[in-house]
Amino acid sequence: MLERRKFLQHSLLGSLAVLVGKNKIQAATGLSPASMVKPVVISTWAPNSKANLAAWKILSANGRALDAIEKGIHVTEADPTDQSVGYGGLPDRDGKVTVDSCVMDEKGNCGAVMCLEHILHPVSVARLVMEKTPHVQLVGEGALKFAVSEGFEKVNLLTPEAEKAWRNWLKASKYDPMITVEHLEERNRKNKVKPGQQNNHDTIGMLAIDMSGNLSGACSTSGMAFKMNGRVGDSPIIGAGLYVDNEVGAATATGVGEEIVRVCGSHVVVEMMRNGHSPEEACKKAIERIVKRNGIEKAKELQAAFVAINKQGEVGAYSLIAGFTYAVHTPDGAYTREAKHLL
Ligand code: SD4
């Protein structure tokens, strides 16, 4: 009986949402629109659906969004086939795998590690920076020292495949954010990226709303392949690679980090949602800023993409050029999709 009542409430809310708009539902029914879709998890890039699945196990058992996201991101960080994140990530031009990660919770707490070496799960170190230090960001040696003091084991993140790719790259030593060396093409084939849409971006940004209606997010990457040693992109920068405002929504990014930092991308997306835009529209607005700054011709040579979720559990995404995919898991099931793109 209770189940049936819940079902009727749900359907009624669904129809009302179409008829009067979600903001008016609360006034009309006294029921929070946030109760409509939750829990939900969304990640950058379709192959991260397996990370979503790990997050889903926690979310669907009434777990906290931040715990779900941390466990979800562990899956990608430990996956040697993802050459943009953690173990198996492509190194910098000195042959070093340096990782960047950040987390942000429903209270606006945040933590980050940048240019960290030898640690399999940077997302967990970022979380401890947030929870156990008076700081928001730790970099390089200091971040490693902190990780080791917290019991993290030092490991070698450079796989034989990534080392081979680096040695290959050294022959021409040309830094290209849209790099198309053979192994990346091979991976794109595996990921069913269409010809002409190759990219070297598989960073995981993950956002979730839990059953309590709380939002959190995290991002983890080994950064742009063959970057300069010491280079940090958008992924561990709060406001650029990730932003969460529990009253409004959350956003995260992937793509050429320098471009995302320059427009403070994820913060823009959240502010656009605050101004009433849907998650997809909000992501598009941030992409438009990148295009405006660069001009269309230069922008066509770049990739940048955002995914977003709002307080109602609605999700959306948008990318600069074609080929950006994302993965979602909701109570209605899991799906992956290619985002709309501007150019
Ligand atoms: C960076 N945004 O370091 C990252 C790269 C990326 O998948 O998204 N890779 O600039």
mmCIF file of C-alpha atoms and ligand atoms in Angstrom:
data_model
loop_
_atom_site.group_PDB
_atom_site.id
_atom_site.type_symbol
_atom_site.label_atom_id
_atom_site.label_comp_id
_atom_site.label_asym_id
_atom_site.label_seq_id
_atom_site.Cartn_x
_atom_site.Cartn_y
_atom_site.Cartn_z
ATOM 1 C CA MET A 1 0.000 0.000 0.000
ATOM 2 C CA LEU A 2 2.802 2.300 1.029
ATOM 3 C CA GLU A 3 4.708 1.363 -2.116
ATOM 4 C CA ARG A 4 1.640 2.117 -4.257
ATOM 5 C CA ARG A 5 1.162 5.468 -2.559
ATOM 6 C CA LYS A 6 4.822 6.309 -3.157
ATOM 7 C CA PHE A 7 4.430 5.272 -6.795
ATOM 8 C CA LEU A 8 1.369 7.504 -7.226
ATOM 9 C CA GLN A 9 3.156 10.409 -5.563
ATOM 10 C CA HIS A 10 6.074 9.851 -7.865
ATOM 11 C CA SER A 11 3.931 9.761 -11.018
ATOM 12 C CA LEU A 12 1.944 12.776 -9.868
ATOM 13 C CA LEU A 13 5.157 14.685 -9.271
ATOM 14 C CA GLY A 14 6.409 13.625 -12.689
ATOM 15 C CA SER A 15 3.296 14.938 -14.433
ATOM 16 C CA LEU A 16 3.321 18.096 -12.348
ATOM 17 C CA ALA A 17 6.957 18.630 -13.260
ATOM 18 C CA VAL A 18 5.990 18.690 -16.922
ATOM 19 C CA LEU A 19 2.951 20.876 -16.369
ATOM 20 C CA VAL A 20 4.110 23.505 -13.915
ATOM 21 C CA GLY A 21 7.900 23.242 -13.624
ATOM 22 C CA LYS A 22 9.784 21.693 -10.755
ATOM 23 C CA ASN A 23 10.268 24.839 -8.702
ATOM 24 C CA LYS A 24 6.531 25.213 -8.262
ATOM 25 C CA ILE A 25 6.017 21.615 -7.209
ATOM 26 C CA GLN A 26 7.286 22.137 -3.714
ATOM 27 C CA ALA A 27 4.818 24.943 -3.150
ATOM 28 C CA ALA A 28 1.958 22.908 -4.659
ATOM 29 C CA THR A 29 2.608 19.603 -2.883
ATOM 30 C CA GLY A 30 4.876 20.332 0.046
ATOM 31 C CA LEU A 31 7.127 17.566 -1.308
ATOM 32 C CA SER A 32 10.700 18.357 -2.131
ATOM 33 C CA PRO A 33 11.550 18.082 -5.825
ATOM 34 C CA ALA A 34 14.923 16.785 -4.684
ATOM 35 C CA SER A 35 13.130 13.588 -3.750
ATOM 36 C CA MET A 36 12.457 12.930 -7.421
ATOM 37 C CA VAL A 37 15.765 11.529 -8.630
ATOM 38 C CA LYS A 38 18.241 10.186 -6.126
ATOM 39 C CA PRO A 39 20.667 8.715 -5.711
ATOM 40 C CA VAL A 40 22.411 9.583 -8.986
ATOM 41 C CA VAL A 41 26.037 9.381 -10.049
ATOM 42 C CA ILE A 42 27.551 10.853 -13.219
ATOM 43 C CA SER A 43 31.117 10.536 -14.512
ATOM 44 C CA THR A 44 33.133 11.895 -17.395
ATOM 45 C CA TRP A 45 33.795 9.318 -20.155
ATOM 46 C CA ALA A 46 31.712 6.220 -20.918
ATOM 47 C CA PRO A 47 34.325 3.659 -19.768
ATOM 48 C CA ASN A 48 33.904 5.096 -16.276
ATOM 49 C CA SER A 49 30.522 3.359 -16.041
ATOM 50 C CA LYS A 50 32.432 0.670 -14.111
ATOM 51 C CA ALA A 51 33.512 3.314 -11.601
ATOM 52 C CA ASN A 52 29.875 4.437 -11.360
ATOM 53 C CA LEU A 53 28.882 0.879 -10.555
ATOM 54 C CA ALA A 54 31.226 0.799 -7.548
ATOM 55 C CA ALA A 55 29.818 4.164 -6.428
ATOM 56 C CA TRP A 56 26.276 2.927 -6.981
ATOM 57 C CA LYS A 57 26.741 0.036 -4.540
ATOM 58 C CA ILE A 58 27.326 2.589 -1.793
ATOM 59 C CA LEU A 59 24.717 5.115 -2.930
ATOM 60 C CA SER A 60 21.970 2.517 -3.267
ATOM 61 C CA ALA A 61 22.732 1.275 0.264
ATOM 62 C CA ASN A 62 22.019 4.782 1.565
ATOM 63 C CA GLY A 63 25.729 5.669 1.732
ATOM 64 C CA ARG A 64 27.188 9.159 1.650
ATOM 65 C CA ALA A 65 27.917 10.665 -1.796
ATOM 66 C CA LEU A 66 31.544 11.390 -0.883
ATOM 67 C CA ASP A 67 32.207 7.773 0.197
ATOM 68 C CA ALA A 68 30.587 6.469 -2.978
ATOM 69 C CA ILE A 69 32.642 8.761 -5.176
ATOM 70 C CA GLU A 70 35.924 7.885 -3.474
ATOM 71 C CA LYS A 71 35.304 4.149 -3.989
ATOM 72 C CA GLY A 72 34.150 4.724 -7.565
ATOM 73 C CA ILE A 73 37.245 6.691 -8.492
ATOM 74 C CA HIS A 74 39.475 3.973 -7.013
ATOM 75 C CA VAL A 75 38.326 1.684 -9.828
ATOM 76 C CA THR A 76 39.672 3.997 -12.534
ATOM 77 C CA GLU A 77 42.813 4.934 -10.611
ATOM 78 C CA ALA A 78 43.776 1.262 -10.384
ATOM 79 C CA ASP A 79 42.920 0.455 -14.024
ATOM 80 C CA PRO A 80 46.135 0.142 -16.087
ATOM 81 C CA THR A 81 44.198 0.533 -19.359
ATOM 82 C CA ASP A 82 43.143 4.108 -18.552
ATOM 83 C CA GLN A 83 46.171 6.074 -19.711
ATOM 84 C CA SER A 84 44.986 9.382 -18.256
ATOM 85 C CA VAL A 85 44.469 8.377 -14.629
ATOM 86 C CA GLY A 86 46.631 6.875 -11.874
ATOM 87 C CA TYR A 87 48.277 3.498 -12.530
ATOM 88 C CA GLY A 88 48.935 3.183 -16.271
ATOM 89 C CA GLY A 89 48.728 6.942 -16.785
ATOM 90 C CA LEU A 90 51.056 8.403 -19.419
ATOM 91 C CA PRO A 91 54.057 10.128 -17.851
ATOM 92 C CA ASP A 92 55.366 13.642 -18.220
ATOM 93 C CA ARG A 93 58.214 14.349 -20.627
ATOM 94 C CA ASP A 94 60.746 13.235 -17.981
ATOM 95 C CA GLY A 95 59.067 9.835 -17.782
ATOM 96 C CA LYS A 96 57.415 10.532 -14.415
ATOM 97 C CA VAL A 97 53.769 9.748 -13.733
ATOM 98 C CA THR A 98 52.474 12.637 -11.631
ATOM 99 C CA VAL A 99 48.863 12.627 -10.501
ATOM 100 C CA ASP A 100 46.385 15.362 -9.544
ATOM 101 C CA SER A 101 43.147 14.945 -7.618
ATOM 102 C CA CYS A 102 40.601 16.857 -5.589
ATOM 103 C CA VAL A 103 37.409 16.295 -3.629
ATOM 104 C CA MET A 104 34.610 18.581 -2.451
ATOM 105 C CA ASP A 105 31.789 17.637 -0.101
ATOM 106 C CA GLU A 106 28.284 18.831 0.693
ATOM 107 C CA LYS A 107 29.546 21.301 3.309
ATOM 108 C CA GLY A 108 31.871 23.056 0.879
ATOM 109 C CA ASN A 109 34.943 21.392 2.403
ATOM 110 C CA CYS A 110 37.616 20.557 -0.129
ATOM 111 C CA GLY A 111 41.060 19.053 -0.489
ATOM 112 C CA ALA A 112 43.549 18.474 -3.288
ATOM 113 C CA VAL A 113 46.886 16.954 -4.180
ATOM 114 C CA MET A 114 48.915 18.043 -7.174
ATOM 115 C CA CYS A 115 51.933 16.665 -8.984
ATOM 116 C CA LEU A 116 51.969 13.691 -6.602
ATOM 117 C CA GLU A 117 54.125 10.672 -7.486
ATOM 118 C CA HIS A 118 54.012 6.985 -6.488
ATOM 119 C CA ILE A 119 50.539 6.923 -4.940
ATOM 120 C CA LEU A 120 47.848 4.651 -6.361
ATOM 121 C CA HIS A 121 44.834 6.481 -4.941
ATOM 122 C CA PRO A 122 45.421 10.246 -4.974
ATOM 123 C CA VAL A 123 41.697 10.840 -4.462
ATOM 124 C CA SER A 124 42.001 9.352 -0.972
ATOM 125 C CA VAL A 125 45.002 11.532 -0.171
ATOM 126 C CA ALA A 126 43.015 14.579 -1.354
ATOM 127 C CA ARG A 127 40.218 13.548 0.967
ATOM 128 C CA LEU A 128 42.639 13.327 3.902
ATOM 129 C CA VAL A 129 44.088 16.756 3.066
ATOM 130 C CA MET A 130 40.498 17.984 3.434
ATOM 131 C CA GLU A 131 39.737 16.041 6.602
ATOM 132 C CA LYS A 132 43.015 16.039 8.513
ATOM 133 C CA THR A 133 44.963 19.185 7.613
ATOM 134 C CA PRO A 134 44.254 22.900 7.967
ATOM 135 C CA HIS A 135 44.968 23.225 4.211
ATOM 136 C CA VAL A 136 43.201 22.731 0.913
ATOM 137 C CA GLN A 137 46.117 21.835 -1.386
ATOM 138 C CA LEU A 138 49.372 19.908 -1.025
ATOM 139 C CA VAL A 139 51.826 19.526 -3.904
ATOM 140 C CA GLY A 140 54.749 17.315 -4.964
ATOM 141 C CA GLU A 141 57.171 16.168 -2.258
ATOM 142 C CA GLY A 142 55.027 17.602 0.529
ATOM 143 C CA ALA A 143 51.949 15.774 -0.726
ATOM 144 C CA LEU A 144 53.942 12.532 -0.949
ATOM 145 C CA LYS A 145 55.341 12.990 2.557
ATOM 146 C CA PHE A 146 51.808 13.513 3.867
ATOM 147 C CA ALA A 147 50.500 10.448 2.005
ATOM 148 C CA VAL A 148 53.265 8.226 3.362
ATOM 149 C CA SER A 149 52.706 9.553 6.892
ATOM 150 C CA GLU A 150 49.059 8.530 6.511
ATOM 151 C CA GLY A 151 50.088 4.975 5.640
ATOM 152 C CA PHE A 152 49.870 5.058 1.829
ATOM 153 C CA GLU A 153 52.302 2.676 0.165
ATOM 154 C CA LYS A 154 54.750 4.000 -2.454
ATOM 155 C CA VAL A 155 54.250 2.198 -5.772
ATOM 156 C CA ASN A 156 55.479 2.488 -9.353
ATOM 157 C CA LEU A 157 52.659 3.969 -11.464
ATOM 158 C CA LEU A 158 54.537 3.659 -14.773
ATOM 159 C CA THR A 159 53.376 0.530 -16.612
ATOM 160 C CA PRO A 160 55.503 -1.023 -19.387
ATOM 161 C CA GLU A 161 52.888 0.152 -21.949
ATOM 162 C CA ALA A 162 53.022 3.752 -20.718
ATOM 163 C CA GLU A 163 56.817 3.670 -20.687
ATOM 164 C CA LYS A 164 56.829 2.367 -24.262
ATOM 165 C CA ALA A 165 54.495 5.165 -25.343
ATOM 166 C CA TRP A 166 56.768 7.727 -23.673
ATOM 167 C CA ARG A 167 59.894 6.336 -25.377
ATOM 168 C CA ASN A 168 58.042 6.508 -28.673
ATOM 169 C CA TRP A 169 57.003 10.083 -27.956
ATOM 170 C CA LEU A 170 60.593 11.060 -27.155
ATOM 171 C CA LYS A 171 61.573 10.436 -30.805
ATOM 172 C CA ALA A 172 59.697 13.561 -31.956
ATOM 173 C CA SER A 173 59.180 15.155 -28.504
ATOM 174 C CA LYS A 174 56.257 17.192 -29.751
ATOM 175 C CA TYR A 175 53.697 18.221 -27.135
ATOM 176 C CA ASP A 176 50.250 18.088 -28.636
ATOM 177 C CA PRO A 177 47.146 18.317 -26.479
ATOM 178 C CA MET A 178 45.269 16.543 -29.303
ATOM 179 C CA ILE A 179 47.959 13.907 -29.622
ATOM 180 C CA THR A 180 47.282 11.020 -32.001
ATOM 181 C CA VAL A 181 50.097 8.517 -31.470
ATOM 182 C CA GLU A 182 49.307 4.907 -32.332
ATOM 183 C CA HIS A 183 48.494 3.598 -28.889
ATOM 184 C CA LEU A 184 45.961 6.369 -28.361
ATOM 185 C CA GLU A 185 44.323 5.611 -31.686
ATOM 186 C CA GLU A 186 44.229 1.992 -30.655
ATOM 187 C CA ARG A 187 42.555 2.937 -27.385
ATOM 188 C CA ASN A 188 40.116 5.184 -29.197
ATOM 189 C CA ARG A 189 39.199 2.249 -31.415
ATOM 190 C CA LYS A 190 38.588 0.198 -28.299
ATOM 191 C CA ASN A 191 36.467 2.989 -26.813
ATOM 192 C CA LYS A 192 34.622 3.332 -30.151
ATOM 193 C CA VAL A 193 35.704 6.923 -30.698
ATOM 194 C CA LYS A 194 35.046 7.752 -34.345
ATOM 195 C CA PRO A 195 37.946 8.620 -36.680
ATOM 196 C CA GLY A 196 38.897 12.282 -36.459
ATOM 197 C CA GLN A 197 37.683 12.459 -32.892
ATOM 198 C CA GLN A 198 40.769 11.070 -31.184
ATOM 199 C CA ASN A 199 41.677 12.589 -27.898
ATOM 200 C CA ASN A 200 43.972 11.855 -25.013
ATOM 201 C CA HIS A 201 41.524 12.751 -22.295
ATOM 202 C CA ASP A 202 40.060 10.116 -20.034
ATOM 203 C CA THR A 203 40.264 11.922 -16.703
ATOM 204 C CA ILE A 204 37.602 10.852 -14.264
ATOM 205 C CA GLY A 205 35.407 13.546 -12.756
ATOM 206 C CA MET A 206 32.553 12.076 -10.718
ATOM 207 C CA LEU A 207 29.555 13.789 -9.120
ATOM 208 C CA ALA A 208 26.807 12.268 -7.018
ATOM 209 C CA ILE A 209 23.686 13.041 -5.070
ATOM 210 C CA ASP A 210 22.928 10.592 -2.267
ATOM 211 C CA MET A 211 19.636 9.473 -0.771
ATOM 212 C CA SER A 212 19.807 12.340 1.736
ATOM 213 C CA GLY A 213 19.943 14.756 -1.188
ATOM 214 C CA ASN A 214 23.555 15.750 -0.509
ATOM 215 C CA LEU A 215 25.987 16.446 -3.339
ATOM 216 C CA SER A 216 29.712 15.751 -3.543
ATOM 217 C CA GLY A 217 32.322 15.434 -6.266
ATOM 218 C CA ALA A 218 35.889 14.422 -7.042
ATOM 219 C CA CYS A 219 38.288 14.422 -9.927
ATOM 220 C CA SER A 220 41.435 12.360 -10.579
ATOM 221 C CA THR A 221 43.970 12.391 -13.416
ATOM 222 C CA SER A 222 47.566 11.864 -14.452
ATOM 223 C CA GLY A 223 47.128 15.033 -16.493
ATOM 224 C CA MET A 224 48.053 15.751 -20.071
ATOM 225 C CA ALA A 225 50.367 13.124 -21.534
ATOM 226 C CA PHE A 226 53.992 14.290 -21.886
ATOM 227 C CA LYS A 227 53.377 17.568 -20.064
ATOM 228 C CA MET A 228 56.295 19.510 -18.571
ATOM 229 C CA ASN A 229 57.459 18.162 -15.238
ATOM 230 C CA GLY A 230 55.615 20.066 -12.521
ATOM 231 C CA ARG A 231 52.681 21.017 -14.727
ATOM 232 C CA VAL A 232 49.278 20.992 -13.031
ATOM 233 C CA GLY A 233 46.020 21.230 -14.966
ATOM 234 C CA ASP A 234 42.453 21.951 -13.970
ATOM 235 C CA SER A 235 41.608 18.604 -12.364
ATOM 236 C CA PRO A 236 42.819 19.314 -8.796
ATOM 237 C CA ILE A 237 41.836 23.002 -8.864
ATOM 238 C CA ILE A 238 38.628 23.754 -6.986
ATOM 239 C CA GLY A 239 36.424 25.886 -9.235
ATOM 240 C CA ALA A 240 38.161 24.726 -12.426
ATOM 241 C CA GLY A 241 38.110 20.910 -12.535
ATOM 242 C CA LEU A 242 35.437 20.562 -9.845
ATOM 243 C CA TYR A 243 32.922 22.603 -7.933
ATOM 244 C CA VAL A 244 30.114 21.608 -5.575
ATOM 245 C CA ASP A 245 27.483 23.831 -4.015
ATOM 246 C CA ASN A 246 25.044 21.720 -2.063
ATOM 247 C CA GLU A 247 22.257 24.291 -2.499
ATOM 248 C CA VAL A 248 22.529 24.318 -6.281
ATOM 249 C CA GLY A 249 24.502 21.532 -7.955
ATOM 250 C CA ALA A 250 27.944 20.305 -8.917
ATOM 251 C CA ALA A 251 30.147 20.225 -12.002
ATOM 252 C CA THR A 252 33.389 18.642 -13.120
ATOM 253 C CA ALA A 253 35.562 18.854 -16.200
ATOM 254 C CA THR A 254 37.863 17.041 -18.574
ATOM 255 C CA GLY A 255 39.948 18.229 -21.497
ATOM 256 C CA VAL A 256 42.788 20.683 -21.947
ATOM 257 C CA GLY A 257 43.212 21.867 -18.371
ATOM 258 C CA GLU A 258 44.762 25.225 -19.190
ATOM 259 C CA GLU A 259 41.586 26.254 -21.023
ATOM 260 C CA ILE A 260 39.345 25.080 -18.200
ATOM 261 C CA VAL A 261 41.410 26.925 -15.568
ATOM 262 C CA ARG A 262 41.331 30.153 -17.607
ATOM 263 C CA VAL A 263 37.536 30.338 -17.426
ATOM 264 C CA CYS A 264 37.192 28.794 -13.947
ATOM 265 C CA GLY A 265 34.974 26.285 -15.747
ATOM 266 C CA SER A 266 33.225 24.166 -13.122
ATOM 267 C CA HIS A 267 32.399 27.199 -10.998
ATOM 268 C CA VAL A 268 30.861 28.870 -14.047
ATOM 269 C CA VAL A 269 28.677 25.786 -14.613
ATOM 270 C CA VAL A 270 27.397 25.804 -11.017
ATOM 271 C CA GLU A 271 26.707 29.545 -11.124
ATOM 272 C CA MET A 272 24.783 29.089 -14.380
ATOM 273 C CA MET A 273 22.634 26.435 -12.693
ATOM 274 C CA ARG A 274 22.085 28.873 -9.797
ATOM 275 C CA ASN A 275 20.771 31.329 -12.387
ATOM 276 C CA GLY A 276 18.180 28.787 -13.505
ATOM 277 C CA HIS A 277 19.897 26.969 -16.364
ATOM 278 C CA SER A 278 19.576 23.210 -16.724
ATOM 279 C CA PRO A 279 22.785 21.193 -16.192
ATOM 280 C CA GLU A 280 23.250 20.793 -19.968
ATOM 281 C CA GLU A 281 22.684 24.504 -20.696
ATOM 282 C CA ALA A 282 25.034 25.447 -17.870
ATOM 283 C CA CYS A 283 27.793 23.210 -19.283
ATOM 284 C CA LYS A 284 27.241 24.751 -22.718
ATOM 285 C CA LYS A 285 27.656 28.271 -21.297
ATOM 286 C CA ALA A 286 31.082 27.363 -19.870
ATOM 287 C CA ILE A 287 32.143 25.837 -23.207
ATOM 288 C CA GLU A 288 31.027 29.032 -24.967
ATOM 289 C CA ARG A 289 33.425 31.019 -22.772
ATOM 290 C CA ILE A 290 36.335 28.829 -23.886
ATOM 291 C CA VAL A 291 35.388 29.322 -27.536
ATOM 292 C CA LYS A 292 34.951 33.065 -27.082
ATOM 293 C CA ARG A 293 38.416 33.397 -25.561
ATOM 294 C CA ASN A 294 40.157 31.318 -28.222
ATOM 295 C CA GLY A 295 38.154 32.060 -31.358
ATOM 296 C CA ILE A 296 36.491 29.266 -33.324
ATOM 297 C CA GLU A 297 39.496 28.160 -35.393
ATOM 298 C CA LYS A 298 41.804 27.644 -32.408
ATOM 299 C CA ALA A 299 39.014 26.180 -30.308
ATOM 300 C CA LYS A 300 38.462 23.463 -32.941
ATOM 301 C CA GLU A 301 41.936 22.146 -32.074
ATOM 302 C CA LEU A 302 41.009 21.694 -28.407
ATOM 303 C CA GLN A 303 38.757 19.516 -26.367
ATOM 304 C CA ALA A 304 37.046 20.539 -23.142
ATOM 305 C CA ALA A 305 33.930 19.085 -21.599
ATOM 306 C CA PHE A 306 31.804 19.397 -18.492
ATOM 307 C CA VAL A 307 29.291 17.199 -16.737
ATOM 308 C CA ALA A 308 26.879 18.578 -14.152
ATOM 309 C CA ILE A 309 24.155 17.561 -11.733
ATOM 310 C CA ASN A 310 21.644 19.786 -9.973
ATOM 311 C CA LYS A 311 19.942 19.527 -6.605
ATOM 312 C CA GLN A 312 16.986 17.776 -8.263
ATOM 313 C CA GLY A 313 19.245 14.996 -9.509
ATOM 314 C CA GLU A 314 19.005 16.131 -13.137
ATOM 315 C CA VAL A 315 22.217 15.642 -15.099
ATOM 316 C CA GLY A 316 23.700 17.121 -18.253
ATOM 317 C CA ALA A 317 26.918 17.495 -20.198
ATOM 318 C CA TYR A 318 28.414 19.476 -23.067
ATOM 319 C CA SER A 319 31.701 19.423 -24.953
ATOM 320 C CA LEU A 320 33.657 21.677 -27.236
ATOM 321 C CA ILE A 321 34.170 19.179 -30.072
ATOM 322 C CA ALA A 322 32.574 15.802 -30.798
ATOM 323 C CA GLY A 323 33.551 12.587 -29.091
ATOM 324 C CA PHE A 324 32.989 13.316 -25.405
ATOM 325 C CA THR A 325 31.043 10.598 -23.639
ATOM 326 C CA TYR A 326 29.732 10.334 -20.109
ATOM 327 C CA ALA A 327 28.239 7.686 -17.832
ATOM 328 C CA VAL A 328 25.225 7.966 -15.541
ATOM 329 C CA HIS A 329 23.641 5.653 -12.982
ATOM 330 C CA THR A 330 20.183 6.416 -11.568
ATOM 331 C CA PRO A 331 17.454 4.374 -9.847
ATOM 332 C CA ASP A 332 16.100 3.703 -13.372
ATOM 333 C CA GLY A 333 19.357 2.100 -14.487
ATOM 334 C CA ALA A 334 22.714 2.937 -16.009
ATOM 335 C CA TYR A 335 23.491 4.491 -19.381
ATOM 336 C CA THR A 336 26.302 6.095 -21.326
ATOM 337 C CA ARG A 337 25.854 8.880 -23.846
ATOM 338 C CA GLU A 338 27.806 11.127 -26.166
ATOM 339 C CA ALA A 339 27.381 14.763 -25.124
ATOM 340 C CA LYS A 340 26.200 17.473 -27.512
ATOM 341 C CA HIS A 341 29.087 19.576 -28.745
ATOM 342 C CA LEU A 342 29.503 23.189 -29.804
ATOM 343 C CA LEU A 343 31.853 22.974 -32.821
HETATM 344 C C1 SD4 B 1 44.437 18.057 -17.420
HETATM 345 N N1 SD4 B 1 42.053 18.015 -17.631
HETATM 346 O O1 SD4 B 1 45.375 17.690 -16.727
HETATM 347 C C2 SD4 B 1 43.208 17.173 -17.523
HETATM 348 C C3 SD4 B 1 43.394 16.279 -18.693
HETATM 349 C C4 SD4 B 1 42.247 15.413 -18.983
HETATM 350 O O2 SD4 B 1 41.628 13.300 -19.515
HETATM 351 O O3 SD4 B 1 41.090 15.733 -18.864
HETATM 352 N N2 SD4 B 1 42.564 14.196 -19.342
HETATM 353 O O4 SD4 B 1 44.478 19.088 -18.085
#
